[in-house]
Structure formats: structure tokens, C-alpha cells
Short mmCIF file of C-alpha atoms in Angstrom, two decimals:
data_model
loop_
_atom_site.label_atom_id
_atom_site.label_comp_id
_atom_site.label_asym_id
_atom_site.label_seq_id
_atom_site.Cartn_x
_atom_site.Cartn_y
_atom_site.Cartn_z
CA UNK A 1388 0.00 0.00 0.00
CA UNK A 1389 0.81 3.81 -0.71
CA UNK A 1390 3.04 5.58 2.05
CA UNK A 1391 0.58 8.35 1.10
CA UNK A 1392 -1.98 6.33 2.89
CA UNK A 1393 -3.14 5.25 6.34
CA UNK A 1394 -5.45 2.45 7.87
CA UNK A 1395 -6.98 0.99 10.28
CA UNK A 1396 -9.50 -1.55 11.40
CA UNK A 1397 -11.70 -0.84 14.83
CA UNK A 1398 -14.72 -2.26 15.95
CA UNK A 1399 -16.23 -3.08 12.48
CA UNK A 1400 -15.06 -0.11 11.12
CA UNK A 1401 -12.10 0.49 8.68
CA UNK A 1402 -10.46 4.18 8.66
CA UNK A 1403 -8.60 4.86 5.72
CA UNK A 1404 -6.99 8.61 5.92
CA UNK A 1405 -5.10 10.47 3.05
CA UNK A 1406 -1.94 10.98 4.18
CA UNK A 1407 0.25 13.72 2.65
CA UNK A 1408 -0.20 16.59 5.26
CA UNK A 1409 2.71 18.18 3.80
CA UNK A 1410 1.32 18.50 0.62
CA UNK A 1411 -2.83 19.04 1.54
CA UNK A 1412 -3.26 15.18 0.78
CA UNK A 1413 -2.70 15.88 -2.79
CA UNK A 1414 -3.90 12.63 -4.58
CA UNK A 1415 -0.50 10.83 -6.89
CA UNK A 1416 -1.86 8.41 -8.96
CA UNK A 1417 -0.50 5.53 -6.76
CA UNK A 1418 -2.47 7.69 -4.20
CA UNK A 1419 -5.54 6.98 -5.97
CA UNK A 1420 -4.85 3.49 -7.25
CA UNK A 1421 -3.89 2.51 -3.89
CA UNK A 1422 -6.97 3.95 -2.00
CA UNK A 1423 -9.12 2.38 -4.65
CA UNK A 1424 -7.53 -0.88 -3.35
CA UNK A 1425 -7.65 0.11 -0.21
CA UNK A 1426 -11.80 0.19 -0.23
CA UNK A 1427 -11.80 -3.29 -2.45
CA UNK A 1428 -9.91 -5.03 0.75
CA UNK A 1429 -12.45 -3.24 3.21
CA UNK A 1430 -15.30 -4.47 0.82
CA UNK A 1431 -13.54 -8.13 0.85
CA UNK A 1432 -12.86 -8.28 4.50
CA UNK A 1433 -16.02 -10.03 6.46
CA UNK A 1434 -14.77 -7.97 9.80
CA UNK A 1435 -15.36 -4.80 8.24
CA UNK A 1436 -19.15 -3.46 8.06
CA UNK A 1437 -18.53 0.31 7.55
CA UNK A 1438 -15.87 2.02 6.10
CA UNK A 1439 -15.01 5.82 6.82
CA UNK A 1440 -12.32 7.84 4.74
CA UNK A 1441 -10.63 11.20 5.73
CA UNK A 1442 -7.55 13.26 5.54
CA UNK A 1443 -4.58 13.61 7.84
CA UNK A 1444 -4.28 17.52 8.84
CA UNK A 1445 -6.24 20.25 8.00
CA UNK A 1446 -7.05 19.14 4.34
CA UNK A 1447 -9.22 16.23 2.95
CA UNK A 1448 -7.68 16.13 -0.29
CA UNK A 1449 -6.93 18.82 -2.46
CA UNK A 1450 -7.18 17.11 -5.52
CA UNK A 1451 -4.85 15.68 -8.37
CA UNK A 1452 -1.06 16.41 -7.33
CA UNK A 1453 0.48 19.25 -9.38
CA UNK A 1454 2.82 16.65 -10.57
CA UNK A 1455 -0.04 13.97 -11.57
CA UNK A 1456 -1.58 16.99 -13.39
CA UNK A 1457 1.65 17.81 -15.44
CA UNK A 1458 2.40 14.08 -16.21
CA UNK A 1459 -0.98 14.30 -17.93
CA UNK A 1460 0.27 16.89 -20.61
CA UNK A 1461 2.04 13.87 -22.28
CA UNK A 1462 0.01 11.90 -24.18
CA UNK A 1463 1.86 8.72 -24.20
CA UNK A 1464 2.49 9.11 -20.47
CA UNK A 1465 -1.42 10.25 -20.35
CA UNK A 1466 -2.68 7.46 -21.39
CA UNK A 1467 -1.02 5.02 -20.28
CA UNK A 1468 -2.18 6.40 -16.50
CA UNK A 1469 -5.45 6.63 -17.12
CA UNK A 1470 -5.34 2.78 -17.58
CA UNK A 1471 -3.33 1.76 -15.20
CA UNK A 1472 -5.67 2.66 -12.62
CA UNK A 1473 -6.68 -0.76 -12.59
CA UNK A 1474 -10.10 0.10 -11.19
CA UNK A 1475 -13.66 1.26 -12.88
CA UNK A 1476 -13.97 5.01 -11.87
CA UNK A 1477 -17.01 4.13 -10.24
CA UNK A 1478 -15.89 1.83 -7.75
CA UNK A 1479 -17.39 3.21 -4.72
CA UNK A 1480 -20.84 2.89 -6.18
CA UNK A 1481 -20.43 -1.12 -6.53
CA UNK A 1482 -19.57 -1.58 -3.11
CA UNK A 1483 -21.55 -3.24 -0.24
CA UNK A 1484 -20.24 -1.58 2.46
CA UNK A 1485 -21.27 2.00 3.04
CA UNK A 1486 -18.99 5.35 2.92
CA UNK A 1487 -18.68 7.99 5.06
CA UNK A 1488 -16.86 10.42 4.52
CA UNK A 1489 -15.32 12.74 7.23
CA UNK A 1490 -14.06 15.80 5.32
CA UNK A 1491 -12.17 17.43 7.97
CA UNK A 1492 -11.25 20.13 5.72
CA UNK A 1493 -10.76 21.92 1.92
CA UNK A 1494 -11.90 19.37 -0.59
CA UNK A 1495 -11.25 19.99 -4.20
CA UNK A 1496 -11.37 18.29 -7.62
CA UNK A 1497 -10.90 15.09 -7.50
CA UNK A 1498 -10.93 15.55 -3.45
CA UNK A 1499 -13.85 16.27 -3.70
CA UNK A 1500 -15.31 13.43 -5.97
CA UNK A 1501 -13.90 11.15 -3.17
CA UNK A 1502 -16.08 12.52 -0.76
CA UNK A 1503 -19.12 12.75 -3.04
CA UNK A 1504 -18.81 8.71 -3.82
CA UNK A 1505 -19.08 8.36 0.28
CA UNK A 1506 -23.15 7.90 1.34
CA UNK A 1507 -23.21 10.31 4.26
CA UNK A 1508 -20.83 13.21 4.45
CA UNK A 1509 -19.61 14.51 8.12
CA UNK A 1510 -17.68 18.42 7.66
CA UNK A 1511 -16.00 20.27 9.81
CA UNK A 1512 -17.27 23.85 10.05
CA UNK A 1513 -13.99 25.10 8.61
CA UNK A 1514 -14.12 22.91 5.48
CA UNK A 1515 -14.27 24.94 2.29
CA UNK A 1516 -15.51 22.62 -1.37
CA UNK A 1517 -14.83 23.19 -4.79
CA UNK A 1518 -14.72 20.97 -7.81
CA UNK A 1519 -12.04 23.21 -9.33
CA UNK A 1520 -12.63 21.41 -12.75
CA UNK A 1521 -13.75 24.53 -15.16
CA UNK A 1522 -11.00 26.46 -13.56
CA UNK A 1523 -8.30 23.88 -14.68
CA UNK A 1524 -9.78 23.96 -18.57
CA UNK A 1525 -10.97 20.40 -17.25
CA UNK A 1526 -14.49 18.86 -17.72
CA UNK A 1527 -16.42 17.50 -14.78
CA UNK A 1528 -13.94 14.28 -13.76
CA UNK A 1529 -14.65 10.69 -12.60
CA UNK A 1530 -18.44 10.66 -12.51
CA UNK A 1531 -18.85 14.09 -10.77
CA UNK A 1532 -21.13 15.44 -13.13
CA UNK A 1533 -23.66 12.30 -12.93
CA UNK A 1534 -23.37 12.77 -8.78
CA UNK A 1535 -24.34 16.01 -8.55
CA UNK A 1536 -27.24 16.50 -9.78
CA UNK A 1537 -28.41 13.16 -7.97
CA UNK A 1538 -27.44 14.21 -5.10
CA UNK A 1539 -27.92 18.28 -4.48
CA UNK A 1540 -30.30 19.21 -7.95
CA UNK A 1541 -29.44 19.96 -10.99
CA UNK A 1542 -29.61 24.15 -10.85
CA UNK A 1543 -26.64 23.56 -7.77
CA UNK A 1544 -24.51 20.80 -9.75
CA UNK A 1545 -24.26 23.55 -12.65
CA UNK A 1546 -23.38 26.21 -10.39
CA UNK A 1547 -20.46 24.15 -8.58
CA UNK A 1548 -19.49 22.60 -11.61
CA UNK A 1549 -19.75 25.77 -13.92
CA UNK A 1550 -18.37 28.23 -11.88
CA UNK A 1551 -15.45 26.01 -9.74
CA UNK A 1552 -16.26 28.39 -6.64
CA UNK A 1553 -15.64 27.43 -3.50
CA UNK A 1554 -18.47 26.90 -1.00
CA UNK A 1555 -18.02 26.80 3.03
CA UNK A 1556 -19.37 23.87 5.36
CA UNK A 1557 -22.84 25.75 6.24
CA UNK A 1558 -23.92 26.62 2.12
CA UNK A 1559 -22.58 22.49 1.44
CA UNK A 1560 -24.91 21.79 4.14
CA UNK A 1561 -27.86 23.73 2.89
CA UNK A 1562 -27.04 22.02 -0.61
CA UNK A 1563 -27.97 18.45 1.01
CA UNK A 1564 -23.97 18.17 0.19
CA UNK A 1565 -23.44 17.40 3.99
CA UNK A 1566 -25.46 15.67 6.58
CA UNK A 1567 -23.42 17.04 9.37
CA UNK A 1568 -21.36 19.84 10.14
CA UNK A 1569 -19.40 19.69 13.38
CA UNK A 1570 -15.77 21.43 14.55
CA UNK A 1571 -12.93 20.21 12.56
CA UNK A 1572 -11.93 18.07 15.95
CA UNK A 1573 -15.03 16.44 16.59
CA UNK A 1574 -15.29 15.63 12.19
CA UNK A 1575 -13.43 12.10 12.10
CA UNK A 1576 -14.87 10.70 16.33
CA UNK A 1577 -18.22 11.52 14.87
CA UNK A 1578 -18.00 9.79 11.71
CA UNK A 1579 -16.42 6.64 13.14
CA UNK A 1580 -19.12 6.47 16.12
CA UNK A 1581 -22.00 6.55 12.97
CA UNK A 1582 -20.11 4.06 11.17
CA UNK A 1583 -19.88 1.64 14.45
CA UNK A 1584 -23.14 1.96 14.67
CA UNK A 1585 -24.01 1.06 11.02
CA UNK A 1586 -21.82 -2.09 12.14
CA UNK A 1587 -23.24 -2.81 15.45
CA UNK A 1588 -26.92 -2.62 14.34
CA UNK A 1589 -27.61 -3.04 10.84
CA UNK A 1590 -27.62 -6.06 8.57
CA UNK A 1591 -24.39 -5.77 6.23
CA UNK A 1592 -26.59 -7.84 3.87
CA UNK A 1593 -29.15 -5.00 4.55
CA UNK A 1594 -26.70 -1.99 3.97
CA UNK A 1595 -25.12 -3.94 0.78
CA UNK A 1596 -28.23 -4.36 -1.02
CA UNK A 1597 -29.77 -0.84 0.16
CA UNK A 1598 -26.24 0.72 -1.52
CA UNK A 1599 -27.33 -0.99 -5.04
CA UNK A 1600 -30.88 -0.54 -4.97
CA UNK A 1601 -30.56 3.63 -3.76
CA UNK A 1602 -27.94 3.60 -6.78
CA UNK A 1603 -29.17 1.81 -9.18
CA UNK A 1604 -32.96 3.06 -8.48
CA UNK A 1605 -31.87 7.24 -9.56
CA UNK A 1606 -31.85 5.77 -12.81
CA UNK A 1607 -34.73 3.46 -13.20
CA UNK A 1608 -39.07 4.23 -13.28
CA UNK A 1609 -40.91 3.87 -10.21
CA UNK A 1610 -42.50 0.71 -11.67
CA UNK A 1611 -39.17 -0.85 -12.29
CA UNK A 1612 -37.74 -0.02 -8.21
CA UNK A 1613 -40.78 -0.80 -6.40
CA UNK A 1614 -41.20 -4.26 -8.43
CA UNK A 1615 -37.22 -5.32 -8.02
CA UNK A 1616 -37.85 -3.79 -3.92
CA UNK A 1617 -41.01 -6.93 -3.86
CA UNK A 1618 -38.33 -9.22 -5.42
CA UNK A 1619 -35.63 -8.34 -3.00
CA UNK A 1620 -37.87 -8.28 0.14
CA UNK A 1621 -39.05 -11.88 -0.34
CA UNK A 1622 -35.14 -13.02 -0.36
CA UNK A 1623 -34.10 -11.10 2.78
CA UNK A 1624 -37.40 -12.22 4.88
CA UNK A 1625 -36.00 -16.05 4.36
CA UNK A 1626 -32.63 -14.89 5.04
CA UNK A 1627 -30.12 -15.24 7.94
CA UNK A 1628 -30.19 -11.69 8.97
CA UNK A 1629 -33.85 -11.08 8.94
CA UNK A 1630 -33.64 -14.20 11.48
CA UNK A 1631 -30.99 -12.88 13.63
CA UNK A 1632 -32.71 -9.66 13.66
CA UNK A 1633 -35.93 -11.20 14.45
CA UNK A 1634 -34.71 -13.31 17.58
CA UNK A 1635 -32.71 -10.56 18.84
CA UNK A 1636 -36.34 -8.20 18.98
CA UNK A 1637 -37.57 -11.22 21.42
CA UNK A 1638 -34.68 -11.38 23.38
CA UNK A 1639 -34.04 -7.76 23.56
CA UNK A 1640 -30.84 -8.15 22.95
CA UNK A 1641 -28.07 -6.74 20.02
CA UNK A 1642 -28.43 -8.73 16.77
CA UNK A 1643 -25.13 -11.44 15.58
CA UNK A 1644 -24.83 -11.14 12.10
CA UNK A 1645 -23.51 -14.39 10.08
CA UNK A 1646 -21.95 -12.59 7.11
#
């Protein structure tokens, strides 16, 4: 794994931090190709039920590394990175295991994508967002401008993705960009309590399929979601969480999940 990255496994929960302080967690692309991996072994490993990614310092990520950026002039050289990623862009979205991000400060281009692949977002108050793209003479990168409009409307995707301006924690928040916006100390504790939580108490066969069916639902009719959500109920009733769940509600005690 990357120098340039950090983790650790705690109660169900695997922290993964960006980890170039020094350089505002500036994303190499062995940065990138390593945190991809990074999520894949979370995703693989049957002791992890939530996963929660943030930066070391006072910066999430600030985006593509000046040097990444400049290797990218070459087109020989440019190429041949964009394919060794060895990942689909998308990863994130074909995970079971839920996000969170805790962006404990300025998130920016591809930073930013990062965080908006997580499911819930935690900010510190003294965060500041922008997707930087337009102000590069870059388009909207790795999916950002599908997310977007999913997630905060289309009238506030074109304005961040247009304009490249940067927005504090409380105008992300009022977006529906962030679900919580605490001090910059209390960003990462908070995220990694939610997450044990999400471990603790919910079905990761629950959370997996939820991921897919939230995901995969923005782009199919109502006809299409609620019919797949009748198919999908039937299998979890007969499953081994439902059953867990269901004995621990007698006992009133915490459910064991098998997988």
C-alpha cells in the first residue's frame, strides 16, 4: 500500500486517511490506485461493516497532485495512467459496504469526488468545497457530473461545476452536500461512532443491497424499483439476517450477524 496512505480496522469499522499533510493530501496516482484498493480489501474483508475515509491535517484532499496533473500533458504518459488505474472510476458505487466520509477540511477536484462517492458526508465547520474542474480547462472528472445533480439538484450541480467556486461547510450543508457539520476536531470521532453503529446494528446484507438498490434506483421508473424492492424483500425475509434480527427483537438483545 501507498506511504501516502493510512489504515486501520476498529470495531467493524475500517479508517482509511489520506496521508500527505505536507502537501494538503494531494492525490499521486499511486495515491488513488492505492486507495481504490484500499476500499476493495475493506469491501472483501467479512470484519469490516462500515468504512469511513478522511484526511490527515487540516485538508481532505486537495485534488490531483500538481505533478499527476503535469504528467498528464504527455500523451503517451497520459494514457497510459489513465489505464493503469486498474479500477472502474465508479468503484465506490459497486460496493456493499457503506462510505462515510469525514471531510475534515478543503476538498477539491478530484478531493472532492472522493467525498461525493461516500453515502453520508460529516464536515468540519472550517471545510471549504470546490470541484475546481472549469478552472483547470478540465471537464467534470470521474463521474462528478452524474453525482451532482443526484445528489444536491441539478440548478446547484451547474453552479459548482460551472463556476469552480468554493463553498463553506454551512452553504454544502444547505445544498444536502453534507449531513453534518461539526468542529474540525469532533469531524473524524463523529463519523467513526455513525459508522460503528451502522456495524453494530444493521444487517451488512441490509446496507449492501440498500447501496445498489438507492444507486441503481436514480436511474430506473418507479415501476421498475418498487417491483425489483417486492423481489428483494421476499429473499431477505428467508434470510439469515432477517432471522438474527428477528430473535434478537424477542430477546431484547443486540443482533449477531452471520456474514
Amino acid at each position: 500500500m501507498s506511504s501516502a496512505l493510512r489504515v486501520e480496522t476498529r470495531d467493524g469499522v475500517r479508517t482509511i486517511w489520506f496521508d500527505r499533510p505536507d502537501h494538503r493530501n494531494a492525490m499521486t496516482w499511486e495515491m488513488f490506485r492505492d486507495y481504490y484498493a484500499a476500499l476493495k480489501a475493506a469491501d472483501d474483508d467479512p470484519a469490516v461493516r462500515a468504512i469511513v475515509v478522511t484526511g490527515a491535517g487540516d485538508w481532505f484532499c486537495a485534488g490531483a497532485d500538481p505533478a499527476a496533473l503535469q504528467a498528464l500533458l504527455d500523451p503517451g504518459h497520459r494514457d497510459r495512467l489513465l489505464h493503469e488505474l486498474g479500477f472502474a472510476p465508479h468503484l465506490p458505487l459497486t460496493l456493499g459496504t457503506p462510505i462515510v466520509a469525514a471531510v475534515n477540511g478543503g476538498a477539491a477536484g478530484l478531493g472532492l469526488v472522493h467525498a461525493l462517492y461516500a453515502d453520508v458526508r460529516f464536515l468540519a465547520a472550517e471545510a471549504r468545497l470546490s470541484t475546481a474542474f472549469s478552472r483547470l480547462g478540465l471537464i467534470a472528472e470521474y463521474g462528478s457530473a452524474w453525482l451532482l445533480p443526484r445528489l444536491i439538484g441539478v440548478g446547484n450541480a451547474m453552479d459548482l461545476l460551472v463556476s469552480g467556486r468554493k463553498i463553506d461547510a454551512a452553504e454544502a450543508q444547505r445544498m444536502g452536500l453534507a449531513q453534518r457539520v461539526l468542529p474540525r476536531a469532533e469531524v473524524l470521532p463523529a463519523a467513526q461512532a455513525y459508522a460503528a453503529d451502522l456495524a453494530v446494528h444493521c444487517a451488512p446484507s441490509s446496507m449492501a443491497i440498500i447501496r445498489r438498490q438507492v444507486w441503481a434506483g436514480l436511474d430506473s421508473t418507479a415501476q421498475d424499483a418498487t417491483a425489483d424492492a417486492v423481489r428483494l424483500m421476499g429473499e431477505s425475509l428467508s434470510g439469515p439476517d432477517f432471522r438474527a434480527a428477528a430473535a434478537a427483537l424477542v430477546q431484547g438483545s443486540t443482533p449477531r450477524w452471520d456474514a
